[in-house]
Amino acid sequence: MKQFSILCLLLLLQAAPGAAQSPARKGKDYAVFFYVTSFQPGWQGLPDTKAEAEELKAELESNYGFEGKLVENPTRKQIYDEIAAWNKRLGPDDQVLFFFSMHGYYDPGSELGYLIAADGLYRDEYFRTWLDYNSLRPYFAKCKAKHVLVALDACYSGSFGVIEKAPDLPAYDEEQDCETLIAASFKYTARQYI
């Protein structure tokens, strides 16, 4: 988890303090952490998710100017409701990190991945109490924020991402400075999943 968390921060912040709050952008930076420590009977608890989410939130707030929110032990419905509320709040100049730390599952028969919220039943034959990735993706697509990063710290989370063609960009120019590159990157709408 620790290495994954560091990777998330580096990708989101482009490894430079101040990059998130570039003068080329007027929006705000937000981070929403969904984490589950206690599950329904049958699932093993994940007690470390709380401390790790709190540590990431503190890092983003103190060093990068983010506004963070912790959502502890959310149910499936609470996750959908929270994302929908953020979608109403966020504007086109904002960027947001949605971070999930909980159990995950992959069903090879349907080729679908799932997140297990606090109310997810252990033996759910039809996966009705779990969050399937196909149902979550449209919530992120509707988000008005220009840049959305979804980070999943869960088993089988690799099945979440949809491969899409990146915008055509010119090759890296050694003459360009970091500020110019960062400003150019804010021209594009982005939905990234890691």
Coordinates of N, CA and C in Angstrom, one line a residue:
M1 N 0.8 -1.2 0.0 CA 0.0 0.0 0.0 C 0.9 1.2 0.0
K2 N 1.9 1.3 0.8 CA 2.8 2.4 0.9 C 3.4 2.8 -0.5
Q3 N 3.9 1.8 -1.2 CA 4.5 2.1 -2.5 C 3.4 2.6 -3.5
F4 N 2.2 2.0 -3.4 CA 1.1 2.4 -4.3 C 0.7 3.9 -4.0
S5 N 0.7 4.2 -2.7 CA 0.3 5.6 -2.3 C 1.3 6.6 -2.8
I6 N 2.5 6.3 -2.7 CA 3.6 7.2 -3.2 C 3.4 7.4 -4.7
L7 N 3.2 6.3 -5.4 CA 3.0 6.3 -6.9 C 1.8 7.2 -7.2
C8 N 0.7 7.1 -6.5 CA -0.5 8.0 -6.7 C -0.1 9.4 -6.6
L9 N 0.6 9.7 -5.5 CA 1.0 11.1 -5.3 C 1.9 11.7 -6.4
L10 N 2.8 10.9 -6.8 CA 3.7 11.3 -7.9 C 3.0 11.5 -9.2
L11 N 2.1 10.6 -9.5 CA 1.4 10.8 -10.8 C 0.5 12.0 -10.7
L12 N -0.2 12.1 -9.6 CA -1.2 13.2 -9.5 C -0.5 14.6 -9.5
L13 N 0.6 14.7 -8.8 CA 1.2 16.0 -8.6 C 2.4 16.2 -9.5
Q14 N 2.7 15.3 -10.4 CA 3.8 15.4 -11.4 C 5.1 15.7 -10.6
A15 N 5.2 15.1 -9.4 CA 6.4 15.1 -8.6 C 7.0 16.4 -8.3
A16 N 6.2 17.5 -8.3 CA 6.7 18.8 -8.0 C 5.7 19.6 -7.2
P17 N 6.1 20.0 -6.0 CA 5.2 20.9 -5.2 C 4.8 22.1 -6.0
G18 N 3.5 22.4 -5.9 CA 3.0 23.6 -6.7 C 2.5 23.2 -8.1
A19 N 2.8 22.0 -8.6 CA 2.3 21.7 -9.9 C 0.8 21.6 -9.9
A20 N 0.2 21.1 -8.8 CA -1.2 21.0 -8.7 C -1.9 22.3 -8.8
Q21 N -1.3 23.3 -8.2 CA -1.9 24.7 -8.1 C -1.1 25.6 -9.0
S22 N -1.0 25.2 -10.3 CA -0.3 26.0 -11.3 C -0.9 27.3 -11.5
P23 N -0.2 28.4 -11.7 CA -0.8 29.7 -12.0 C -1.6 29.7 -13.2
A24 N -1.4 28.7 -14.1 CA -2.1 28.6 -15.4 C -3.6 28.1 -15.1
R25 N -3.9 27.7 -13.9 CA -5.2 27.1 -13.6 C -5.8 27.8 -12.4
K26 N -7.1 28.1 -12.5 CA -7.8 28.8 -11.4 C -8.6 27.9 -10.5
G27 N -8.7 26.7 -10.8 CA -9.6 25.7 -10.1 C -8.9 25.3 -8.8
K28 N -9.6 24.5 -8.0 CA -9.2 24.0 -6.8 C -8.9 22.5 -6.9
D29 N -8.1 22.0 -5.9 CA -7.7 20.6 -5.9 C -8.4 19.9 -4.8
Y30 N -9.0 18.7 -5.1 CA -9.7 18.0 -4.0 C -9.3 16.5 -4.0
A31 N -9.4 15.9 -2.9 CA -9.1 14.4 -2.8 C -10.2 13.8 -1.9
V32 N -10.8 12.8 -2.3 CA -11.8 12.1 -1.6 C -11.3 10.6 -1.4
F33 N -11.2 10.2 -0.1 CA -10.7 8.9 0.2 C -11.8 8.0 0.8
F34 N -12.1 7.0 0.0 CA -13.1 6.0 0.5 C -12.2 4.8 1.0
Y35 N -12.4 4.5 2.2 CA -11.6 3.3 2.8 C -12.5 2.5 3.7
V36 N -12.3 1.2 3.7 CA -13.0 0.3 4.5 C -12.1 -0.5 5.4
T37 N -12.3 -0.4 6.7 CA -11.5 -1.2 7.7 C -12.3 -2.4 8.2
S38 N -13.6 -2.3 8.2 CA -14.5 -3.4 8.8 C -15.5 -3.8 7.7
F39 N -15.6 -5.1 7.5 CA -16.5 -5.6 6.4 C -17.5 -6.5 7.0
Q40 N -18.4 -7.0 6.2 CA -19.4 -7.9 6.6 C -18.7 -9.2 7.0
P41 N -19.3 -10.1 7.8 CA -18.7 -11.4 8.2 C -18.2 -12.2 7.0
G42 N -17.0 -12.7 7.1 CA -16.4 -13.5 6.1 C -15.2 -12.8 5.4
W43 N -15.3 -11.5 5.3 CA -14.3 -10.7 4.8 C -13.2 -10.4 5.9
Q44 N -12.0 -10.4 5.5 CA -10.9 -10.1 6.5 C -10.9 -8.5 6.6
G45 N -10.7 -8.0 7.8 CA -10.6 -6.6 8.0 C -9.4 -6.0 7.4
L46 N -9.4 -4.7 7.1 CA -8.2 -4.0 6.6 C -7.9 -2.8 7.5
P47 N -7.4 -3.1 8.7 CA -7.2 -2.0 9.6 C -6.3 -0.9 9.2
D48 N -5.3 -1.2 8.3 CA -4.3 -0.2 7.9 C -4.8 0.9 6.9
T49 N -6.0 0.6 6.3 CA -6.5 1.5 5.3 C -6.8 2.9 5.9
K50 N -7.2 3.0 7.2 CA -7.5 4.3 7.8 C -6.3 5.1 8.0
A51 N -5.2 4.6 8.5 CA -4.0 5.4 8.8 C -3.4 5.8 7.4
E52 N -3.4 4.9 6.4 CA -2.9 5.3 5.1 C -3.7 6.4 4.4
A53 N -5.0 6.3 4.5 CA -5.8 7.4 3.9 C -5.6 8.7 4.6
E54 N -5.5 8.6 6.0 CA -5.3 9.9 6.7 C -3.9 10.5 6.4
E55 N -2.9 9.6 6.2 CA -1.5 10.1 5.9 C -1.5 10.7 4.5
L56 N -2.2 10.1 3.5 CA -2.2 10.7 2.2 C -3.0 12.0 2.2
K57 N -4.1 12.1 2.9 CA -4.9 13.3 3.0 C -4.0 14.4 3.6
A58 N -3.3 14.1 4.7 CA -2.5 15.1 5.3 C -1.4 15.6 4.4
E59 N -0.8 14.7 3.7 CA 0.3 15.1 2.7 C -0.3 16.0 1.6
L60 N -1.4 15.7 1.1 CA -2.0 16.5 0.0 C -2.4 17.8 0.5
E61 N -3.0 17.9 1.7 CA -3.4 19.2 2.2 C -2.3 20.1 2.6
S62 N -1.3 19.5 3.3 CA -0.2 20.4 3.9 C 0.8 20.8 2.8
N63 N 1.1 19.9 1.9 CA 2.2 20.2 0.9 C 1.7 20.6 -0.4
Y64 N 0.4 20.3 -0.8 CA 0.0 20.6 -2.1 C -1.3 21.4 -2.2
G65 N -1.9 21.8 -1.1 CA -3.0 22.7 -1.1 C -4.3 22.1 -1.4
F66 N -4.4 20.8 -1.3 CA -5.7 20.1 -1.6 C -6.7 20.3 -0.4
E67 N -7.9 20.1 -0.7 CA -9.0 20.0 0.3 C -9.4 18.5 0.2
G68 N -9.2 17.8 1.4 CA -9.4 16.4 1.4 C -10.6 16.0 2.3
K69 N -11.2 14.9 2.0 CA -12.3 14.3 2.7 C -12.1 12.8 2.9
L70 N -12.3 12.4 4.1 CA -12.2 10.9 4.4 C -13.6 10.4 4.5
V71 N -13.9 9.2 3.9 CA -15.2 8.6 4.0 C -14.9 7.2 4.5
E72 N -15.1 7.0 5.8 CA -14.8 5.8 6.5 C -15.9 4.7 6.4
N73 N -15.5 3.5 6.1 CA -16.5 2.4 6.0 C -17.8 2.7 5.3
P74 N -17.7 3.2 4.1 CA -18.9 3.6 3.3 C -19.6 2.4 2.8
T75 N -20.9 2.5 2.7 CA -21.7 1.4 2.1 C -21.7 1.7 0.6
R76 N -22.2 0.7 -0.2 CA -22.3 0.9 -1.6 C -23.0 2.2 -2.0
K77 N -24.2 2.4 -1.4 CA -25.0 3.5 -1.7 C -24.3 4.8 -1.3
Q78 N -23.6 4.8 -0.2 CA -22.9 6.0 0.3 C -21.8 6.4 -0.7
I79 N -21.2 5.4 -1.3 CA -20.1 5.7 -2.3 C -20.7 6.4 -3.5
Y80 N -21.8 5.8 -4.0 CA -22.5 6.4 -5.2 C -23.0 7.8 -4.9
D81 N -23.6 8.0 -3.7 CA -24.1 9.3 -3.3 C -23.0 10.3 -3.1
E82 N -21.9 9.9 -2.5 CA -20.8 10.9 -2.3 C -20.2 11.3 -3.7
I83 N -20.0 10.4 -4.6 CA -19.4 10.8 -5.9 C -20.4 11.7 -6.6
A84 N -21.7 11.4 -6.5 CA -22.7 12.3 -7.2 C -22.7 13.7 -6.6
A85 N -22.5 13.8 -5.3 CA -22.5 15.1 -4.6 C -21.2 15.9 -5.1
W86 N -20.1 15.2 -5.2 CA -18.9 15.8 -5.7 C -19.1 16.3 -7.1
N87 N -19.7 15.5 -7.9 CA -20.0 15.8 -9.3 C -20.8 17.1 -9.4
K88 N -21.7 17.4 -8.5 CA -22.4 18.6 -8.5 C -21.6 19.8 -8.0
R89 N -20.7 19.5 -7.2 CA -19.8 20.6 -6.6 C -18.7 21.0 -7.4
L90 N -18.1 20.1 -8.2 CA -16.9 20.4 -8.9 C -17.1 21.2 -10.2
G91 N -16.2 22.1 -10.5 CA -16.3 22.9 -11.7 C -15.2 22.5 -12.7
P92 N -15.3 23.1 -13.9 CA -14.4 22.7 -15.0 C -12.9 23.0 -14.8
D93 N -12.6 23.9 -13.9 CA -11.2 24.3 -13.6 C -10.7 23.4 -12.4
D94 N -11.5 22.6 -11.8 CA -11.0 21.8 -10.6 C -10.4 20.5 -11.1
Q95 N -9.7 19.9 -10.2 CA -9.2 18.5 -10.4 C -9.4 17.8 -9.1
V96 N -9.7 16.5 -9.2 CA -10.1 15.7 -8.1 C -9.4 14.3 -8.2
L97 N -9.0 13.8 -7.0 CA -8.6 12.4 -6.8 C -9.7 11.7 -6.0
F98 N -10.2 10.6 -6.6 CA -11.0 9.7 -5.9 C -10.2 8.4 -5.6
F99 N -10.0 8.2 -4.3 CA -9.1 7.1 -3.8 C -9.9 6.1 -3.1
F100 N -9.8 4.8 -3.5 CA -10.5 3.7 -2.9 C -9.6 2.7 -2.3
S101 N -9.7 2.4 -1.1 CA -8.9 1.3 -0.4 C -9.9 0.4 0.3
M102 N -10.0 -0.8 -0.3 CA -11.0 -1.8 0.2 C -10.7 -3.1 -0.6
H103 N -11.5 -4.1 -0.2 CA -11.3 -5.4 -1.0 C -11.9 -5.2 -2.4
G104 N -11.3 -6.1 -3.3 CA -11.8 -6.1 -4.7 C -12.0 -7.6 -5.1
Y105 N -12.7 -7.7 -6.2 CA -13.0 -9.1 -6.7 C -13.1 -9.0 -8.2
Y106 N -12.7 -10.1 -8.8 CA -12.8 -10.2 -10.3 C -13.6 -11.5 -10.6
D107 N -14.6 -11.3 -11.4 CA -15.4 -12.5 -11.9 C -14.9 -12.9 -13.3
P108 N -14.2 -14.0 -13.5 CA -13.7 -14.3 -14.8 C -14.8 -14.6 -15.8
G109 N -15.9 -15.1 -15.3 CA -17.0 -15.5 -16.2 C -17.6 -14.3 -16.9
S110 N -17.8 -13.2 -16.2 CA -18.4 -12.0 -16.8 C -17.3 -11.0 -17.2
E111 N -16.1 -11.2 -16.7 CA -14.9 -10.3 -16.9 C -15.2 -9.0 -16.3
L112 N -15.9 -9.0 -15.2 CA -16.1 -7.7 -14.4 C -15.4 -7.7 -13.1
G113 N -14.9 -6.5 -12.8 CA -14.3 -6.3 -11.5 C -15.2 -5.6 -10.5
Y114 N -15.0 -5.7 -9.2 CA -15.9 -5.2 -8.2 C -15.0 -4.6 -7.1
L115 N -15.6 -3.6 -6.4 CA -15.1 -3.1 -5.1 C -16.1 -3.6 -4.1
I116 N -15.5 -3.9 -2.9 CA -16.4 -4.4 -1.8 C -16.5 -3.3 -0.8
A117 N -17.6 -2.7 -0.7 CA -17.9 -1.6 0.3 C -18.2 -2.3 1.7
A118 N -18.4 -1.5 2.7 CA -18.6 -2.0 4.0 C -19.8 -2.9 4.2
D119 N -20.8 -2.7 3.3 CA -22.0 -3.6 3.4 C -22.0 -4.7 2.3
G120 N -20.9 -4.9 1.7 CA -20.8 -6.0 0.7 C -20.8 -7.4 1.3
L121 N -21.8 -8.2 1.0 CA -21.8 -9.5 1.5 C -20.7 -10.4 1.0
Y122 N -20.2 -11.3 1.9 CA -19.1 -12.2 1.5 C -19.6 -13.2 0.5
R123 N -20.7 -13.8 0.7 CA -21.2 -14.8 -0.3 C -22.4 -14.2 -1.1
D124 N -22.0 -13.4 -2.0 CA -23.1 -12.7 -2.8 C -23.0 -13.3 -4.2
E125 N -23.9 -14.3 -4.4 CA -23.8 -15.1 -5.6 C -24.0 -14.2 -6.9
Y126 N -24.8 -13.2 -6.8 CA -25.0 -12.3 -8.0 C -24.4 -11.0 -7.9
F127 N -23.5 -10.8 -6.9 CA -22.7 -9.6 -6.8 C -23.6 -8.3 -6.6
R128 N -24.8 -8.4 -6.1 CA -25.7 -7.3 -6.0 C -25.3 -6.3 -4.9
T129 N -24.5 -6.7 -3.9 CA -24.1 -5.8 -2.9 C -22.7 -5.2 -3.1
W130 N -22.1 -5.5 -4.2 CA -20.7 -5.0 -4.6 C -20.8 -3.9 -5.6
L131 N -19.8 -3.1 -5.7 CA -19.8 -2.0 -6.7 C -19.1 -2.5 -8.0
D132 N -19.8 -2.7 -9.1 CA -19.1 -3.2 -10.3 C -18.5 -2.0 -11.0
Y133 N -17.3 -2.2 -11.6 CA -16.6 -1.1 -12.2 C -17.4 -0.5 -13.4
N134 N -18.2 -1.3 -14.1 CA -19.0 -0.7 -15.2 C -20.0 0.3 -14.7
S135 N -20.5 0.1 -13.5 CA -21.5 1.1 -12.9 C -20.8 2.3 -12.4
L136 N -19.6 2.2 -11.9 CA -18.8 3.3 -11.4 C -18.3 4.3 -12.5
R137 N -17.8 3.7 -13.6 CA -17.2 4.5 -14.6 C -18.0 5.7 -15.0
P138 N -19.4 5.6 -15.3 CA -20.2 6.7 -15.7 C -20.2 7.8 -14.7
Y139 N -20.1 7.5 -13.4 CA -20.1 8.6 -12.4 C -18.9 9.5 -12.6
F140 N -17.7 8.9 -12.9 CA -16.5 9.7 -13.1 C -16.6 10.4 -14.5
A141 N -17.2 9.8 -15.5 CA -17.3 10.4 -16.8 C -18.2 11.7 -16.7
K142 N -19.2 11.7 -15.8 CA -20.1 12.8 -15.6 C -19.5 14.0 -14.9
C143 N -18.4 13.7 -14.2 CA -17.7 14.8 -13.4 C -17.3 16.0 -14.2
K144 N -17.7 17.2 -13.7 CA -17.4 18.4 -14.5 C -15.9 18.8 -14.3
A145 N -15.2 18.3 -13.4 CA -13.8 18.6 -13.2 C -13.0 18.2 -14.5
K146 N -12.1 19.0 -14.9 CA -11.4 18.7 -16.1 C -10.5 17.5 -15.9
H147 N -9.9 17.4 -14.7 CA -9.0 16.3 -14.4 C -9.5 15.5 -13.3
V148 N -9.7 14.2 -13.5 CA -10.1 13.2 -12.5 C -9.1 12.1 -12.5
L149 N -8.6 11.8 -11.3 CA -7.8 10.6 -11.1 C -8.5 9.7 -10.2
V150 N -8.7 8.4 -10.6 CA -9.3 7.4 -9.8 C -8.2 6.4 -9.4
A151 N -7.9 6.3 -8.1 CA -6.9 5.4 -7.7 C -7.5 4.3 -6.9
L152 N -7.3 3.0 -7.2 CA -7.9 1.9 -6.6 C -6.8 1.0 -5.9
D153 N -6.9 1.0 -4.6 CA -6.0 0.1 -3.9 C -6.9 -1.1 -3.4
A154 N -7.1 -2.0 -4.4 CA -7.9 -3.2 -4.1 C -7.4 -4.3 -5.0
C155 N -7.6 -5.5 -4.6 CA -7.3 -6.7 -5.4 C -8.1 -6.6 -6.7
Y156 N -7.5 -7.0 -7.8 CA -8.1 -7.0 -9.2 C -8.5 -5.7 -9.7
S157 N -7.9 -4.6 -9.2 CA -8.3 -3.3 -9.6 C -7.8 -3.0 -11.0
G158 N -6.9 -3.8 -11.6 CA -6.4 -3.6 -12.9 C -7.5 -3.7 -14.0
S159 N -8.6 -4.4 -13.6 CA -9.6 -4.6 -14.6 C -10.5 -3.4 -14.7
F160 N -10.3 -2.3 -13.9 CA -11.1 -1.1 -14.0 C -10.8 -0.3 -15.2
G161 N -9.6 -0.1 -15.6 CA -9.2 0.9 -16.6 C -9.8 0.5 -18.0
V162 N -10.2 1.5 -18.7 CA -10.6 1.3 -20.1 C -9.5 1.9 -21.0
I163 N -9.0 1.2 -21.9 CA -7.9 1.8 -22.8 C -8.5 2.7 -23.8
E164 N -8.1 4.0 -23.7 CA -8.6 5.0 -24.7 C -7.4 5.6 -25.3
K165 N -7.5 6.2 -26.5 CA -6.4 6.8 -27.2 C -6.2 8.2 -26.5
A166 N -4.9 8.4 -26.2 CA -4.5 9.7 -25.6 C -4.6 10.8 -26.7
P167 N -4.7 12.0 -26.3 CA -4.7 13.1 -27.3 C -3.4 13.2 -28.0
D168 N -3.4 13.6 -29.3 CA -2.2 13.7 -30.0 C -1.4 14.9 -29.5
L169 N -0.2 14.6 -29.0 CA 0.7 15.6 -28.4 C 2.0 15.6 -29.2
P170 N 2.6 16.8 -29.3 CA 3.9 16.8 -29.9 C 4.9 16.1 -29.0
A171 N 6.0 15.7 -29.6 CA 7.1 15.0 -28.9 C 7.7 16.0 -27.9
Y172 N 8.2 15.5 -26.8 CA 8.8 16.4 -25.8 C 9.9 17.3 -26.4
D173 N 9.8 18.5 -26.0 CA 10.8 19.5 -26.5 C 11.6 20.0 -25.3
E174 N 12.9 19.7 -25.4 CA 13.8 20.0 -24.3 C 13.9 21.5 -24.0
E175 N 13.5 22.3 -25.0 CA 13.5 23.7 -24.8 C 12.4 24.2 -23.8
Q176 N 11.3 23.4 -23.7 CA 10.2 23.9 -22.9 C 10.5 23.7 -21.4
D177 N 10.0 24.7 -20.7 CA 10.2 24.6 -19.2 C 9.0 23.9 -18.6
C178 N 9.1 23.5 -17.4 CA 8.1 22.8 -16.7 C 6.7 23.5 -16.6
E179 N 6.8 24.8 -16.4 CA 5.5 25.6 -16.3 C 4.8 25.6 -17.6
T180 N 5.5 25.6 -18.7 CA 4.9 25.6 -20.0 C 4.2 24.2 -20.3
L181 N 5.0 23.2 -19.9 CA 4.4 21.8 -20.1 C 3.2 21.6 -19.2
I182 N 3.2 22.1 -18.0 CA 2.1 21.9 -17.1 C 0.9 22.7 -17.6
A183 N 1.1 23.9 -18.0 CA 0.0 24.7 -18.6 C -0.6 24.1 -19.8
A184 N 0.2 23.5 -20.7 CA -0.3 22.8 -21.9 C -1.1 21.6 -21.5
S185 N -0.7 20.9 -20.4 CA -1.4 19.7 -20.0 C -2.8 20.0 -19.5
F186 N -3.1 21.2 -19.0 CA -4.4 21.6 -18.5 C -5.4 21.9 -19.6
K187 N -5.0 21.9 -20.8 CA -5.9 22.1 -22.0 C -6.8 20.9 -22.2
Y188 N -6.3 19.7 -21.8 CA -7.0 18.5 -22.1 C -7.8 18.0 -20.9
T189 N -9.0 17.5 -21.2 CA -9.8 16.8 -20.2 C -9.2 15.4 -20.0
A190 N -9.1 15.0 -18.7 CA -8.4 13.7 -18.4 C -9.2 12.9 -17.4
R191 N -9.3 11.6 -17.7 CA -9.9 10.7 -16.7 C -8.9 9.5 -16.7
Q192 N -8.1 9.5 -15.6 CA -7.1 8.5 -15.4 C -7.5 7.5 -14.3
Y193 N -7.1 6.3 -14.5 CA -7.4 5.2 -13.5 C -6.1 4.5 -13.2
I194 N -5.8 4.4 -11.9 CA -4.6 3.7 -11.5 C -4.9 2.8 -10.4

